[in-house]
Short mmCIF file of C-alpha atoms in Angstrom, two decimals:
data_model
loop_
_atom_site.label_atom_id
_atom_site.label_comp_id
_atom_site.label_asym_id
_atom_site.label_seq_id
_atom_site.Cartn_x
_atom_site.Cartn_y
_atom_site.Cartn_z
CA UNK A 1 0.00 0.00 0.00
CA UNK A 2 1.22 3.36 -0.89
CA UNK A 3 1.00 5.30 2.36
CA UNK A 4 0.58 8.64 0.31
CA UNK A 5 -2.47 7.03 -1.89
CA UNK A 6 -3.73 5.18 1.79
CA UNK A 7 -7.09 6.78 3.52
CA UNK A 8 -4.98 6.77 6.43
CA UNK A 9 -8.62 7.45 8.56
CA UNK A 10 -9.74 4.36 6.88
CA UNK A 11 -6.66 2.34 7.94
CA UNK A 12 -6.75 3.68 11.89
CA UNK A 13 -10.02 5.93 12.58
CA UNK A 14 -8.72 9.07 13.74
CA UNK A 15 -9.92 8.89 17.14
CA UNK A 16 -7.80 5.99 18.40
CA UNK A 17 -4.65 7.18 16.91
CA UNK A 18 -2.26 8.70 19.40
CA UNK A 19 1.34 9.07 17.90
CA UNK A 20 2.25 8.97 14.01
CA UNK A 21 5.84 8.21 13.98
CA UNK A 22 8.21 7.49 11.33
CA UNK A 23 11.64 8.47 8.51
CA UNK A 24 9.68 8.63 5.40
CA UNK A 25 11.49 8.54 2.30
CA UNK A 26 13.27 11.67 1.70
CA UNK A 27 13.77 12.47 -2.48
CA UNK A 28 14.68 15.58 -3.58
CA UNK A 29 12.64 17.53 -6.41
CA UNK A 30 15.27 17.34 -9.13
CA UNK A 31 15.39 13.37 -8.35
CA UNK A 32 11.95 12.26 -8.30
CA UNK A 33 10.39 9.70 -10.58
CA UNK A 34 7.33 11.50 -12.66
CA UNK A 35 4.59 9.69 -10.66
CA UNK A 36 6.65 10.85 -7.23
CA UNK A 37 6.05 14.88 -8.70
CA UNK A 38 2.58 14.50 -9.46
CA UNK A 39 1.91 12.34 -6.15
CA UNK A 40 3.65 15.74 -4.24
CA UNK A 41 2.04 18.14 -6.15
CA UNK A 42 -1.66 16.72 -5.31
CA UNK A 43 -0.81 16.41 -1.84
CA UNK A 44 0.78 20.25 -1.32
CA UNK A 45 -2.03 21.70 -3.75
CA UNK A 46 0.57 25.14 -3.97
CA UNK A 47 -1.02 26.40 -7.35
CA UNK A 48 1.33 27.37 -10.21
CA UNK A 49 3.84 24.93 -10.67
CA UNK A 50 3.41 23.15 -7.67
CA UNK A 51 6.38 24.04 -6.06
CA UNK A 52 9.65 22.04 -5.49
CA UNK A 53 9.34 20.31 -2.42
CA UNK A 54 11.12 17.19 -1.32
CA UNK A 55 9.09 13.92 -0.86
CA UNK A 56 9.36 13.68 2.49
CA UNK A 57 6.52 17.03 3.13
CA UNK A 58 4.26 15.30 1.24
CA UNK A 59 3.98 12.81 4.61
CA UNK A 60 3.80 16.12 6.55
CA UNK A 61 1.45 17.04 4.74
CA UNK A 62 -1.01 13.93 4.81
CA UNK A 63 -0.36 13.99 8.26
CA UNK A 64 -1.65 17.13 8.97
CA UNK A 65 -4.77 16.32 7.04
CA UNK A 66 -5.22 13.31 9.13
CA UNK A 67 -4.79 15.55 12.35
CA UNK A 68 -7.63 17.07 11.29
CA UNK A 69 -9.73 14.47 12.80
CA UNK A 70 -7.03 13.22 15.60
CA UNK A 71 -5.68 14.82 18.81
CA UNK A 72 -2.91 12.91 17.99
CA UNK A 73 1.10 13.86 18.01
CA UNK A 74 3.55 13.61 15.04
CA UNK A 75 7.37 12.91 14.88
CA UNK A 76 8.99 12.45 11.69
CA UNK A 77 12.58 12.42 10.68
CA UNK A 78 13.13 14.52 7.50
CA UNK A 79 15.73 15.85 5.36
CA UNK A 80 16.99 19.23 6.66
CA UNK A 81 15.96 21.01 3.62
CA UNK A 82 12.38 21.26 4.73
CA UNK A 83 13.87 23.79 7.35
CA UNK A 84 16.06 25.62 4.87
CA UNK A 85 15.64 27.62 1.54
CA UNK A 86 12.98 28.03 -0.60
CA UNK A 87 10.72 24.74 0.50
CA UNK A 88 10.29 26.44 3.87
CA UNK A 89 7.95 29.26 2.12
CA UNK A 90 6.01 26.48 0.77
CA UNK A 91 5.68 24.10 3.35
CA UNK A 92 5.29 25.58 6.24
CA UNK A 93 2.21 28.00 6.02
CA UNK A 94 0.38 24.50 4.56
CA UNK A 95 1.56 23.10 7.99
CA UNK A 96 0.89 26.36 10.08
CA UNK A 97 -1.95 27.99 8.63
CA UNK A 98 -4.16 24.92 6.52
CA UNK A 99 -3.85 22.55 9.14
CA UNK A 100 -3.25 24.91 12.34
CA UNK A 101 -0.05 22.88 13.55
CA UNK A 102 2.91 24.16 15.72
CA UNK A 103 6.14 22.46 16.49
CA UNK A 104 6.06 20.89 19.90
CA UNK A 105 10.00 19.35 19.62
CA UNK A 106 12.73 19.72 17.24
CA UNK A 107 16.14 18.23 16.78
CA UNK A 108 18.17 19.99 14.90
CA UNK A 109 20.26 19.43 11.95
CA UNK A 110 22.42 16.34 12.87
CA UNK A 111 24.38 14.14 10.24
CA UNK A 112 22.80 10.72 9.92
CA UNK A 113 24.83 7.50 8.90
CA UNK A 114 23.15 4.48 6.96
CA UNK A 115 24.23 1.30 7.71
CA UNK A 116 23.17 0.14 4.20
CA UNK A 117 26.44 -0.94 1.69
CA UNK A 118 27.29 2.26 -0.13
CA UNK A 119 25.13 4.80 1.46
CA UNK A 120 26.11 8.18 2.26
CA UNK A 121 25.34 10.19 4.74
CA UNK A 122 22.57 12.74 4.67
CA UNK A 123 21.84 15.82 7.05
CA UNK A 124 18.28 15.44 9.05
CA UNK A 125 16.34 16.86 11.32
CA UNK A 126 13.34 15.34 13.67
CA UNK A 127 10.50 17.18 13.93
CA UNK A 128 7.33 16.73 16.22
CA UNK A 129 3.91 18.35 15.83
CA UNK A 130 0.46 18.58 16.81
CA UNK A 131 -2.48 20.94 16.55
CA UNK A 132 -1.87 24.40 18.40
CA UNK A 133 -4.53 23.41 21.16
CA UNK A 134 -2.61 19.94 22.11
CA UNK A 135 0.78 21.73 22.03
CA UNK A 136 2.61 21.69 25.15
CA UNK A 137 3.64 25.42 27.00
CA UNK A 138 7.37 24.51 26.41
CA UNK A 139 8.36 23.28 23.53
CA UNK A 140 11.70 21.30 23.36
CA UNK A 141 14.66 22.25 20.80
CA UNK A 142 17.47 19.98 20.72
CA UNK A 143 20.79 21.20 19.17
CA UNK A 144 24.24 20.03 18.05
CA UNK A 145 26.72 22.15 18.86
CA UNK A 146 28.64 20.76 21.13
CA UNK A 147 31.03 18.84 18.41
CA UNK A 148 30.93 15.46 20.30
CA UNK A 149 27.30 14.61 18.74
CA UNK A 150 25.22 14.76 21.67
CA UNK A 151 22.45 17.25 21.60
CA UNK A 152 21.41 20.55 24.27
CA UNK A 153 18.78 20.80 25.16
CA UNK A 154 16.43 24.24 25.46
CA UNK A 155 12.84 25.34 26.04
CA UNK A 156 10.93 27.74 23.92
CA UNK A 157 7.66 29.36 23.87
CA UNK A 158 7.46 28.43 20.29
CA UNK A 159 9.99 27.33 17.19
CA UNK A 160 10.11 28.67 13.77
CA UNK A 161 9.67 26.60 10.79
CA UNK A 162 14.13 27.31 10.93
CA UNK A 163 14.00 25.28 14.37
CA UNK A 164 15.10 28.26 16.36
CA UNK A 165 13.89 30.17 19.22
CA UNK A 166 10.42 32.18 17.76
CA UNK A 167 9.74 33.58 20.95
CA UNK A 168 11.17 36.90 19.81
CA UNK A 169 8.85 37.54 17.11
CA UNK A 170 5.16 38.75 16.77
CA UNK A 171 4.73 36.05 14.13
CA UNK A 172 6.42 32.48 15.48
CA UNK A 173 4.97 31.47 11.94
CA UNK A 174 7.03 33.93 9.66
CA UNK A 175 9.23 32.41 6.59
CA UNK A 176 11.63 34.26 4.37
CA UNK A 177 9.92 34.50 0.99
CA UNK A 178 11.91 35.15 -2.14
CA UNK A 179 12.37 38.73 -2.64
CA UNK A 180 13.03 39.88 -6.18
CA UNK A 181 15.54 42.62 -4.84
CA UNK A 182 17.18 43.73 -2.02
CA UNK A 183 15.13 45.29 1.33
CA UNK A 184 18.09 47.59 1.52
CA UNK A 185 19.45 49.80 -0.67
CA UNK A 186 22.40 47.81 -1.86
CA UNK A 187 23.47 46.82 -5.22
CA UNK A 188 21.95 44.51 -6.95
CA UNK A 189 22.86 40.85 -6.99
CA UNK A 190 22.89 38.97 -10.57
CA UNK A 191 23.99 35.83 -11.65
CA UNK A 192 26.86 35.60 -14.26
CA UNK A 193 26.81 34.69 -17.70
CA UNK A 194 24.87 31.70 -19.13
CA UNK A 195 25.94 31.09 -22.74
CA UNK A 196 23.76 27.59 -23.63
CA UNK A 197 25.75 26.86 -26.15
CA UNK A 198 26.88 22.87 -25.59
CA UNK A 199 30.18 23.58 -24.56
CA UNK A 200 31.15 24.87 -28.28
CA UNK A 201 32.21 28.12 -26.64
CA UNK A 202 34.11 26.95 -23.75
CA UNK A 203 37.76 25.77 -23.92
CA UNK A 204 40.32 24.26 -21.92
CA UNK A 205 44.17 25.19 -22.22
CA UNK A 206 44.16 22.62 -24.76
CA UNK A 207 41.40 22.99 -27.00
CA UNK A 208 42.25 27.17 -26.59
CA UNK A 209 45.91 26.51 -28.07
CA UNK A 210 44.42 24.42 -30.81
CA UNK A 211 41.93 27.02 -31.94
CA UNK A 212 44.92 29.86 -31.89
CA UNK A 213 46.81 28.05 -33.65
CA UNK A 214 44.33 27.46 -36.49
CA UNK A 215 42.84 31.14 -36.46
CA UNK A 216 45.06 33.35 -34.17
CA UNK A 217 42.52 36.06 -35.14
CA UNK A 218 40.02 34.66 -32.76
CA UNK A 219 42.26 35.57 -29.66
CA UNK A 220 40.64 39.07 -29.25
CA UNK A 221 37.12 37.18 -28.47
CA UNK A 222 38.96 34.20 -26.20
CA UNK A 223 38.09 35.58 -22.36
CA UNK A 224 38.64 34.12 -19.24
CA UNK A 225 36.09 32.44 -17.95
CA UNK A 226 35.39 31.22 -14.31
CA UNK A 227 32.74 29.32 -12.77
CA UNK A 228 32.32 28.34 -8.73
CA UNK A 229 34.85 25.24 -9.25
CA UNK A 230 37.80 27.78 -11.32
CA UNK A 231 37.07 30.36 -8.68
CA UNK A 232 37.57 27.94 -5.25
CA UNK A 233 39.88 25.46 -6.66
CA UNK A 234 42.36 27.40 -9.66
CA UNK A 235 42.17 26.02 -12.65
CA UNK A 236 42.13 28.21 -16.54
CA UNK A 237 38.81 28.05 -18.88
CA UNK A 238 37.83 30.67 -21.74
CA UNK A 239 35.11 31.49 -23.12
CA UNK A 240 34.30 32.85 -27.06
CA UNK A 241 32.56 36.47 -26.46
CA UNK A 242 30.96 37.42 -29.52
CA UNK A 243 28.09 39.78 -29.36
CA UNK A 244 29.50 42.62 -29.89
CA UNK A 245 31.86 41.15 -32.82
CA UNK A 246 31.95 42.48 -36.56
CA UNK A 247 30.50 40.32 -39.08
CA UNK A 248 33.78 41.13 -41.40
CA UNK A 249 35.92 39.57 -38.50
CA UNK A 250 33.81 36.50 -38.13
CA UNK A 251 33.74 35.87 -42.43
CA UNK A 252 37.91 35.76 -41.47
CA UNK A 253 37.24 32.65 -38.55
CA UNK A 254 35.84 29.81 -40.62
CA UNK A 255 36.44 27.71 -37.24
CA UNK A 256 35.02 30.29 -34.69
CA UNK A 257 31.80 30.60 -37.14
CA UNK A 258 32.01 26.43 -37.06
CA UNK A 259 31.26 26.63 -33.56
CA UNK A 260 28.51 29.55 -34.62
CA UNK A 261 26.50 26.80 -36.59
CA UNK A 262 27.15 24.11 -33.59
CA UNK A 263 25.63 26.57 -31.35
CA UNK A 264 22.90 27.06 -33.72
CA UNK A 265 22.42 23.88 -34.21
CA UNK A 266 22.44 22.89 -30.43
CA UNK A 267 19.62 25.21 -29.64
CA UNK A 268 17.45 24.22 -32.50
CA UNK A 269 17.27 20.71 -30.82
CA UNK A 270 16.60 21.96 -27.68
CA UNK A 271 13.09 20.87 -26.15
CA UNK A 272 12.37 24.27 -24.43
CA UNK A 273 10.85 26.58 -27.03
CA UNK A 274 12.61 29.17 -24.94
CA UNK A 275 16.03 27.78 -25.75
CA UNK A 276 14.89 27.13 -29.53
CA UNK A 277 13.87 31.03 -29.60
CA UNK A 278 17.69 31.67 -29.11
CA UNK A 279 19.07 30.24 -32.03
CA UNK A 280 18.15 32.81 -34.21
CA UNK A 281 20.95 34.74 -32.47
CA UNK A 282 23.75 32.09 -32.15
CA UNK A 283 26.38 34.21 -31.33
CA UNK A 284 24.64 35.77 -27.60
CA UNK A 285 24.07 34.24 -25.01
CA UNK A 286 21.00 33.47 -23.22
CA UNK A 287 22.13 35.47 -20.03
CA UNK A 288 24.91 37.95 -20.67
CA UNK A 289 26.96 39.50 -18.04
CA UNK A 290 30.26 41.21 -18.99
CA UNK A 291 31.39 43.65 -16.79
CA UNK A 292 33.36 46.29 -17.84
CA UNK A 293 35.04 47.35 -13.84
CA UNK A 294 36.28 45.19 -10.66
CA UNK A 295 33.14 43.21 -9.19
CA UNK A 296 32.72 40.78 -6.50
CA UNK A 297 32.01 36.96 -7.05
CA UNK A 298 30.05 34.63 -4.89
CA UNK A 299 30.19 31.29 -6.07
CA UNK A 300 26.42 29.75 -5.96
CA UNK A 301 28.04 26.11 -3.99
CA UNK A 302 30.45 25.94 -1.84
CA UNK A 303 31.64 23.50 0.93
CA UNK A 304 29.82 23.29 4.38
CA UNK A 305 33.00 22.20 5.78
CA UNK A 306 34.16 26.09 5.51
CA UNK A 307 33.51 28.70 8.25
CA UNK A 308 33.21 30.99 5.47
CA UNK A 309 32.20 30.88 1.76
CA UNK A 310 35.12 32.19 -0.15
CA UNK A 311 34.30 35.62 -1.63
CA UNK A 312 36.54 37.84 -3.82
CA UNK A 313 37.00 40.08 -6.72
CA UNK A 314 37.43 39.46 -10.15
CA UNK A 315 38.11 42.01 -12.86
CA UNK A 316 37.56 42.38 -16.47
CA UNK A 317 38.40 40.73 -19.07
CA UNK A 318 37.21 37.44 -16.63
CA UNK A 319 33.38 36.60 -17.40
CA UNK A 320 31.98 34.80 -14.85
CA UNK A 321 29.78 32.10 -14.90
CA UNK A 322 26.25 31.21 -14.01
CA UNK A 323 27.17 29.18 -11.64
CA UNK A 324 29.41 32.65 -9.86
CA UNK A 325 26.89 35.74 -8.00
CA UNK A 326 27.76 38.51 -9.67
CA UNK A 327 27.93 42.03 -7.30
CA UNK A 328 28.92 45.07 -9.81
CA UNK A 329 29.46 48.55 -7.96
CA UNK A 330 30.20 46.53 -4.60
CA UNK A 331 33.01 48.34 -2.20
CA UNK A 332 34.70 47.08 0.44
CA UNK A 333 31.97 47.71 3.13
CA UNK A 334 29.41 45.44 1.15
CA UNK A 335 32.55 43.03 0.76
CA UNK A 336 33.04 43.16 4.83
CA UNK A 337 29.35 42.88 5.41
CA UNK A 338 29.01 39.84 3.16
CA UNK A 339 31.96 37.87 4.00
CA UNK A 340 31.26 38.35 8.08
CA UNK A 341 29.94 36.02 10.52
CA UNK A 342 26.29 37.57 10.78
CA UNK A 343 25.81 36.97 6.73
CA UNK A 344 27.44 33.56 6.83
CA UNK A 345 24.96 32.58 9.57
CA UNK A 346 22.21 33.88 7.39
CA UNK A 347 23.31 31.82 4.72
CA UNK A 348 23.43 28.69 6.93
CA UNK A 349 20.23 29.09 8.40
CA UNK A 350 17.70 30.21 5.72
CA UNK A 351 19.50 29.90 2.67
CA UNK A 352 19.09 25.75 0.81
CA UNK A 353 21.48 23.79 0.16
CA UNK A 354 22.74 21.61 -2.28
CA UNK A 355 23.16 17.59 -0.79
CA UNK A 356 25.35 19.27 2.31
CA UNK A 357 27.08 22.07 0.55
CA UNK A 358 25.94 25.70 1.42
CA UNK A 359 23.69 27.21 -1.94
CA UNK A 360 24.26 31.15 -2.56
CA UNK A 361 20.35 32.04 -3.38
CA UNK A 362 20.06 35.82 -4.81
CA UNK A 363 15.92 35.79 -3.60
CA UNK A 364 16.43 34.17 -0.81
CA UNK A 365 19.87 35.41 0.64
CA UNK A 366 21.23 38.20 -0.42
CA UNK A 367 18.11 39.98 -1.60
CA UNK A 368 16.32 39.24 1.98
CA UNK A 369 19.13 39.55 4.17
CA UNK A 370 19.28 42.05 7.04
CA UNK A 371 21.91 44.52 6.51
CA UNK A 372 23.45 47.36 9.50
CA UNK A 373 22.93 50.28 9.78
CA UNK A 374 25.63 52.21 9.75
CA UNK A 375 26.92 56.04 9.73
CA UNK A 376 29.90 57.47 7.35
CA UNK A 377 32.69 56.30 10.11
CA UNK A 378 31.35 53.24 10.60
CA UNK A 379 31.26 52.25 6.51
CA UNK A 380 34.83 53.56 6.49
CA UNK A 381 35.70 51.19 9.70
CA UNK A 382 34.31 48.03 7.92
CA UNK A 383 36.08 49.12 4.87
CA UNK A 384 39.38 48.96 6.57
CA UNK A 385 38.98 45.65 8.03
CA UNK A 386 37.53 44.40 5.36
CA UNK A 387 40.97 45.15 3.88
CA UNK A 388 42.78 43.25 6.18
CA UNK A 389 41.09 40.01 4.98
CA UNK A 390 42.61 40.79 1.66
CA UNK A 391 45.39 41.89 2.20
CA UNK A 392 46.02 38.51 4.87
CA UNK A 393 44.81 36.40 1.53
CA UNK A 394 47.63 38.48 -0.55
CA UNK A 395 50.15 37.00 1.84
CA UNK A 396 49.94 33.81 0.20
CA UNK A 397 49.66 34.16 -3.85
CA UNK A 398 50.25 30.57 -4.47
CA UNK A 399 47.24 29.08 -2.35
CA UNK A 400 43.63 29.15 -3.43
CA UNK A 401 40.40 30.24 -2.14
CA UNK A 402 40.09 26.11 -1.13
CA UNK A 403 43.61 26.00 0.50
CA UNK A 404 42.86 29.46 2.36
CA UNK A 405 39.44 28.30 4.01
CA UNK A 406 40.28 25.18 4.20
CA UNK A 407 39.66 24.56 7.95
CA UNK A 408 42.25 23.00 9.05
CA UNK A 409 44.87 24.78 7.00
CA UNK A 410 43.41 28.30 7.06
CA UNK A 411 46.29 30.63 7.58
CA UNK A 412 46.59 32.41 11.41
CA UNK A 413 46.63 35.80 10.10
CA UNK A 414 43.47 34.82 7.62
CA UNK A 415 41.93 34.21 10.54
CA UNK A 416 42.77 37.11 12.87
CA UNK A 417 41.51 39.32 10.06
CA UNK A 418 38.18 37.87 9.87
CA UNK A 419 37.93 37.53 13.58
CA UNK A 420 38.37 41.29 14.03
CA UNK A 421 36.11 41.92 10.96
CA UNK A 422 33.10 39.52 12.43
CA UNK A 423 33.69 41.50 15.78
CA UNK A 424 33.18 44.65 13.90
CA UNK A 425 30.24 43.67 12.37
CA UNK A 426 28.26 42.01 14.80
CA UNK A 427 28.52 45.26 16.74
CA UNK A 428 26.75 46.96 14.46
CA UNK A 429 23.55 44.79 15.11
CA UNK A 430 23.93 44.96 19.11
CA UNK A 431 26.78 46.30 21.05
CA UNK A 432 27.35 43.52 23.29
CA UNK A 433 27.59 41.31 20.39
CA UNK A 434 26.51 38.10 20.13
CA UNK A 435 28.06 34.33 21.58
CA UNK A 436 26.70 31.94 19.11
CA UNK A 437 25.24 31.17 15.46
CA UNK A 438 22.19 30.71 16.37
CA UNK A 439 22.17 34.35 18.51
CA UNK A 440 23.04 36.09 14.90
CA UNK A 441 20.19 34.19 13.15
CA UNK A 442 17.46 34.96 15.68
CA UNK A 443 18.43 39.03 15.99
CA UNK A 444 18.88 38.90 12.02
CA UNK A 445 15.27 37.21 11.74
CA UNK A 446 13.37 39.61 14.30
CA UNK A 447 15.10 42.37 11.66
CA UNK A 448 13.63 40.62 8.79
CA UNK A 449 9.96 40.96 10.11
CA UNK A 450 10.44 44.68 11.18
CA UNK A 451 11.81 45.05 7.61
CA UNK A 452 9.08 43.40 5.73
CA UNK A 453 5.83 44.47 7.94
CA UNK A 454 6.76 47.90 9.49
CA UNK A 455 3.56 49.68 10.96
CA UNK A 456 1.33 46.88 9.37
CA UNK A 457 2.40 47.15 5.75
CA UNK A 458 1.66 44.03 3.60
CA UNK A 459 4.96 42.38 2.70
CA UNK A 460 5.06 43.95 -0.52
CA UNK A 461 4.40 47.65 0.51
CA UNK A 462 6.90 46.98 3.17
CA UNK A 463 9.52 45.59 0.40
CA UNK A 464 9.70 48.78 -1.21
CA UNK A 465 10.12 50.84 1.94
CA UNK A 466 12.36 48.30 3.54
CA UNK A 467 14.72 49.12 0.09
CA UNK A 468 15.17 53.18 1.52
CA UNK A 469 17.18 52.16 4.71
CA UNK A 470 20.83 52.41 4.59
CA UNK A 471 22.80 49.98 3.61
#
């Protein structure tokens, strides 16, 4: 019997159930069979395209249908992206408000080891729940900080759908939406370029000095190009730019406009109409981002092993990637804000990930995050220390972003620098500062709601004055 097909009222009436307990089977959007989609889909009823939830809410989800009916208490272990990212926004209101459930205990994310032959670990949390009027007073939140794997323990009047303290807030049952710019007035985030081409404009050192020395007049269109993987780990790949080429200088590059056609050809074959629209102008790409000054690069994925996702600046004529975050017009104030403790533990907490490793979201990150305020001296301050961190990095030219944050081998004076910086920041948000992670992510969240409902506004009123403050 397929539990989520199963009149689970008609297997156990309602009224004799006490406890649902259980580690459904987790399944991630992107690896879901067909029938698995349209099985979550149903169950979430989200409208639109149904959102992209992992299999696991869909048991959440029938569960809190069945609690309709039963006093009863549910604790399921889950993946730990039901807590993070974008599924939160679309999970938890169905939870909160459709069903009228609150979270009565919560472990935390924890690492959890199969004993199955040639199964990887995956990051979970346990969650319990029951309907607001069963809930206890205290509710029990279970964390793993202590590095030895065994949980503390702390009471809360409530938990956020982020298993954190919600005490704080007027609304326990808030989640970050996606914003489609910042709440401050910052510079705006993109995403780098995103040629579709099927590789025929990318090289590697090899395939670059083949193409040179067959045409040596396509050098002046061969740019660096750097994705998350060149930009943490080294490594050399270019890229043909030719959108703003001549046609008289591509009639001279029989190979280059080989590649054209491929391109062309590529597209035309594609089986998104949007992608098919595009071959009519082989030579652009679908997203284009070239930009002509310094700017700062985020790589989308990086390693949760890392205390801090390596961020830096790259400079024309290096094109970065879709897979890089592209921040044009950034100074070194943005770059100390961003590459600081209180930001990191933003990404940690309400940003997704990707299997473990950390997932730079524009919406849901950047574009929603919580930034200081701060007056002339206090930019400048940042600024400065900001500048140690890369001036520290400069100290050793021959080690990458991966050797320098590597967390073990991160150099001492790497280290000091970003110490003093995250010191510098965090007392910006509250003078005492703050002792923990999780400290950061509950002041940064109580911002969040004063930024997106000030006086009463509607979240989207309050969007657009949120985006006056200083940043």
């Amino acid at each position: 019997v397929d539990a989520l097909e199963a009149d689970w009222a008609a297997l156990l009436p309602p009224s004799e159930c006490s406890y649902i307990l259980g580690n459904p089977p987790y399944g991630g959007s992107k690896v879901q069979a067909a029938e698995q989609r349209a099985q979550v889909k149903r169950i979430a009823d989200l409208g639109g395209s149904g959102g992209t939830l992992d299999y696991v809410a869909a048991w959440f989800i029938k569960a809190g249908e069945y609690l309709r009916q039963s006093r009863a208490q549910v604790g399921f272990v889950a993946t730990n992206s039901i807590t993070q990212g974008e599924q939160v926004a679309q999970l938890w209101p169905v939870l909160f408000d459709r069903y009228g459930l609150e979270i009565t205990f919560a472990h935390r994310t924890f690492p959890w080891f199969s004993q199955g032959r040639g199964m990887a670990h995956v990051h979970v949390v346990i969650i319990g729940l029951a309907h607001a009027d069963q809930a206890p007073a205290q509710r029990r939140l279970f964390s793993y900080d202590a590095g030895d794997g065994s949980p503390i323990e702390s009471l809360h009047a409530s938990i956020t759908a982020y298993l954190f303290d919600g005490s704080m807030l007027a609304n326990p049952h808030l989640v970050v939406r996606e914003a489609a710019r910042p709440l401050h007035a910052v510079p705006e985030m993109a995403i780098g370029s995103k040629p579709i081409d099927g590789g025929n404009f990318i090289f590697d050192a090899e395939s670059r000095k083949r193409l040179l020395e067959a045409e040596t007049g396509a050098a002046g269109f061969l740019h660096p190009y750097l994705g998350a993987e060149e930009f943490i780990n080294g490594g050399e790949r270019w890229i043909l730019y030719l959108a703003e080429a001549e046609p008289s200088q591509l009639r001279q590059l029989p190979e280059v406009r080989r590649r054209i056609a491929a391109v062309r050809r590529f597209r035309e074959r594609s089986s998104s109409a949007a992608t098919r629209g595009l071959a009519e102008t082989p030579t652009r790409y679908h997203v284009t981002v070239v930009p002509d000054g310094p700017y700062l690069a985020v790589p989308e994925v990086s390693s949760e092993l890392r205390e801090y996702v390596p961020i830096g600046w790259l400079k024309p004529p290096t094109i970065p990637s879709n897979l890089l975050r592209v921040l044009v017009g950034a100074t070194r104030w943005h770059f100390g804000v961003l590459t600081s403790a209180m930001h990191m533990a933003w990404l940690r907490q309400i940003g997704g990930r990707l299997e473990s490793r950390y997932r730079y979201s524009i919406g849901i990150v950047y574009n929603t995050f919580p930034w200081p305020e701060a007056d002339g001296g206090q930019v400048e301050h940042i600024g400065a220390l900001a500048g140690g961190v890369l001036d520290a990095r400069s100290k050793f030219p021959n080690s990458s972003f991966a050797d320098l944050y590597d967390p073990d081998a991160m150099p001492s004076p790497l280290r000091k620098a970003h110490r003093a910086l995250d010191t510098a920041v965090d007392r910006l948000y509250r003078p005492r500062g703050f002792s923990s992670e999780v400290e950061r992510v509950e002041h940064l969240f109580k911002l969040y709601e004063g930024l997106i409902a000030p006086l009463g506004f509607p979240p989207a009123v309050a969007a657009r004055r949120g985006r006056g403050r200083r940043g």
